[in-house]
PDB file of C-alpha atoms in Angstrom:
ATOM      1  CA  UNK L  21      21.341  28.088-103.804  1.00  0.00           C
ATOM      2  CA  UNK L  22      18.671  27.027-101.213  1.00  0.00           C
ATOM      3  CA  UNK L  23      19.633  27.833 -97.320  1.00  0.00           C
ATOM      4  CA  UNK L  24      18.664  25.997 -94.447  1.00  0.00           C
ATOM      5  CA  UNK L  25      19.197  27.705 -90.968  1.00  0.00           C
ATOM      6  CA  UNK L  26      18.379  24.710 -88.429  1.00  0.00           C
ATOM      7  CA  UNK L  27      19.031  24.955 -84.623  1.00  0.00           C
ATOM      8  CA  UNK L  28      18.370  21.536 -82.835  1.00  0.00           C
ATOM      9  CA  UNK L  29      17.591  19.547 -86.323  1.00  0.00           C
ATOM     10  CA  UNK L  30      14.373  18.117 -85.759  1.00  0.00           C
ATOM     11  CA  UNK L  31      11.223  19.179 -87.997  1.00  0.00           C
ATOM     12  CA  UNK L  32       8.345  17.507 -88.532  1.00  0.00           C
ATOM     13  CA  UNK L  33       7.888  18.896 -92.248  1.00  0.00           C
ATOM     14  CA  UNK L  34      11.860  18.320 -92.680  1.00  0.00           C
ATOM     15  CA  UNK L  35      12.737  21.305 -93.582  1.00  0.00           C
ATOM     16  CA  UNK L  36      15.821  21.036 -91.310  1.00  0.00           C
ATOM     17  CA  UNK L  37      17.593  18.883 -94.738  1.00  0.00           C
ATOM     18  CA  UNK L  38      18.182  20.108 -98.114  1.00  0.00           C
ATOM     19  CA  UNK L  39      20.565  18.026-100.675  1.00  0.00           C
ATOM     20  CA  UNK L  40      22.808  20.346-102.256  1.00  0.00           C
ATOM     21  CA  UNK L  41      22.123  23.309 -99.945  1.00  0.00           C
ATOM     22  CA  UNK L  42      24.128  25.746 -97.648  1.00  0.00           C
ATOM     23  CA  UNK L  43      23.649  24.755 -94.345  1.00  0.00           C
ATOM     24  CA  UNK L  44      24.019  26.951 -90.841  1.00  0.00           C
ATOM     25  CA  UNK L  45      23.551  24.923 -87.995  1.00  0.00           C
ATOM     26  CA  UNK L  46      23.731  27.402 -84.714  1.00  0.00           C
ATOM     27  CA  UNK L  47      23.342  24.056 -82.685  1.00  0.00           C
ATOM     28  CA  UNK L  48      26.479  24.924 -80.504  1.00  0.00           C
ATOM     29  CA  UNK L  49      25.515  28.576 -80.434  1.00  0.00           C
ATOM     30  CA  UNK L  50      24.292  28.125 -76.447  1.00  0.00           C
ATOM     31  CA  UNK L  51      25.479  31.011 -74.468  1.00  0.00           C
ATOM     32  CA  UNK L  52      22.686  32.275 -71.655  1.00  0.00           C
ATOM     33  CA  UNK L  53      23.588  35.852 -70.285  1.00  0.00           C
ATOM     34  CA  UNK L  54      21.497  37.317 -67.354  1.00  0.00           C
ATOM     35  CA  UNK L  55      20.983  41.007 -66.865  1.00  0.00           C
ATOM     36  CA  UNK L  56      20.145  42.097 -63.492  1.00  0.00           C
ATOM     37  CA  UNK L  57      18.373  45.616 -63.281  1.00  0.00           C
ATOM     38  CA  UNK L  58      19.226  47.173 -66.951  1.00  0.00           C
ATOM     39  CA  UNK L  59      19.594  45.893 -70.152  1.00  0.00           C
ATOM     40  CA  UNK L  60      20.522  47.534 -73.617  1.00  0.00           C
ATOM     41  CA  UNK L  61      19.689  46.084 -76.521  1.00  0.00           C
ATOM     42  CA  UNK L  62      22.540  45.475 -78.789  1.00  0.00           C
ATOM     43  CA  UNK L  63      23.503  47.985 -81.251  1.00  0.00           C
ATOM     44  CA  UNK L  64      21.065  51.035 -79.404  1.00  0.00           C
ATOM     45  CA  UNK L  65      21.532  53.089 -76.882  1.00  0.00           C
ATOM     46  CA  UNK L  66      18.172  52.753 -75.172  1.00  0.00           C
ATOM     47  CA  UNK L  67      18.707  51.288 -71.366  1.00  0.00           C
ATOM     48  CA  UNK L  68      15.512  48.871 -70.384  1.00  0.00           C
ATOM     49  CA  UNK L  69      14.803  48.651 -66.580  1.00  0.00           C
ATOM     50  CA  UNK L  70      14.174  45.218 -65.585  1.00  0.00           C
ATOM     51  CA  UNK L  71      16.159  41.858 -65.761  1.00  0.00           C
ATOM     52  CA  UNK L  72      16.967  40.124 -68.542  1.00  0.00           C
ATOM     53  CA  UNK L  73      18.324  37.395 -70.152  1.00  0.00           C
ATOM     54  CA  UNK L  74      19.864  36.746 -73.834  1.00  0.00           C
ATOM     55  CA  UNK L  75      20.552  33.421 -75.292  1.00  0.00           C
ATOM     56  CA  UNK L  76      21.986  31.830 -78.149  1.00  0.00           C
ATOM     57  CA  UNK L  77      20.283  30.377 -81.150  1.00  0.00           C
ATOM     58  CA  UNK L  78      20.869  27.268 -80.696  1.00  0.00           C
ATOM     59  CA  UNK L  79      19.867  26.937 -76.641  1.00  0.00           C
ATOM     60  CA  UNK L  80      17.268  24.380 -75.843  1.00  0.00           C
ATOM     61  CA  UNK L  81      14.318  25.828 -73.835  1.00  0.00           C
ATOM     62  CA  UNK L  82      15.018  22.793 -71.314  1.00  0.00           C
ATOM     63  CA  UNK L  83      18.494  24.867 -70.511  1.00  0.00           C
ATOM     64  CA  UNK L  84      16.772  28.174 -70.426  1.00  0.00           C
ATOM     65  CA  UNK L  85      14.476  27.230 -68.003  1.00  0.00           C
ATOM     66  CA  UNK L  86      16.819  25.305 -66.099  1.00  0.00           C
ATOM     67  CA  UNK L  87      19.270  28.916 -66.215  1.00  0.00           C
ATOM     68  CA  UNK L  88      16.514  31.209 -65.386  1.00  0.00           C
ATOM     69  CA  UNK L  89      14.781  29.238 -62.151  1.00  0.00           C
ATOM     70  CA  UNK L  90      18.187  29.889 -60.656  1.00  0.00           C
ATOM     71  CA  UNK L  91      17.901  33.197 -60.443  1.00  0.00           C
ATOM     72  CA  UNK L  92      14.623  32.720 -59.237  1.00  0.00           C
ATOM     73  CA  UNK L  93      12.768  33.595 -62.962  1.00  0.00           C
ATOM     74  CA  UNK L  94      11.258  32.066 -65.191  1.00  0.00           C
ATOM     75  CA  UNK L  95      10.591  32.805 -69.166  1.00  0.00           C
ATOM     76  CA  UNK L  96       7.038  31.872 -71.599  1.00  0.00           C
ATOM     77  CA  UNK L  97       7.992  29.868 -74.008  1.00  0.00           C
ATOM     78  CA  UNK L  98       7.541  26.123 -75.201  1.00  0.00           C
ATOM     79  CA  UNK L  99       5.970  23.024 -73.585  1.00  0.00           C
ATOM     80  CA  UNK L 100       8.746  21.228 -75.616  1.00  0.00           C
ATOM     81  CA  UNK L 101      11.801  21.179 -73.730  1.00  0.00           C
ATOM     82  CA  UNK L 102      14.249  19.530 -76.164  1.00  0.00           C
ATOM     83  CA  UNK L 103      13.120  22.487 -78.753  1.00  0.00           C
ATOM     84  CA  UNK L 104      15.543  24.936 -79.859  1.00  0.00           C
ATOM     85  CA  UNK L 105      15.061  28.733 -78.754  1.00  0.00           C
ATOM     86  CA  UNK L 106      15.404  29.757 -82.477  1.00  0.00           C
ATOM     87  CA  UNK L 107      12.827  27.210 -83.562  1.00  0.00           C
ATOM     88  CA  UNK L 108      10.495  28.050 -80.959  1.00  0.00           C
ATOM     89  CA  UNK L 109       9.724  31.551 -81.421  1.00  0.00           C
ATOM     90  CA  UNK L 110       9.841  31.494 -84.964  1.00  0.00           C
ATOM     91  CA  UNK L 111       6.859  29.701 -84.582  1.00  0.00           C
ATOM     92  CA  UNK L 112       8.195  25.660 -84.383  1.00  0.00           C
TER      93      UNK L 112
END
């Protein structure tokens, strides 16, 4: 059975439809989480010094940006604001 993972839907190449396919859309999936001064990374024990900030698949950069320059930070990422998180640093 093909599987299509798609965030924010849009793809130039359409991969983000598939007749007959299982589809996970982790378009609601938009939690943003800030981490001031430590941060461990989910199932470790390791501590990182720094802030941080984890977000949900399905997050927009537009929102990330918008989350982060309230805290006075910023994040690289994509010129395309409307572009899922998930999308974007897999390489859309």
């Amino acid at each position: 059975m093909r599987l299509v993972v798609k965030g924010t839907g849009h793809d130039d190449n359409g991969r983000s439809i598939a007749p007959f396919a299982l589809s996970i859309w982790t378009h609601y999936m938009r939690d943003i989480a800030h981490h001031r001064g430590e941060f461990t990374l989910a199932g470790s024990k390791k501590r990182i010094k720094g802030n941080a900030v984890t977000v949900g698949a399905g997050t927009q950069m537009y929102d990330v940006y918008t989350a982060t320059a309230k805290n006075g930070e910023t994040i690289v990422g994509g010129g395309g604001k409307s572009v899922g998180v998930g999308g974007n640093i897999t390489g859309g």
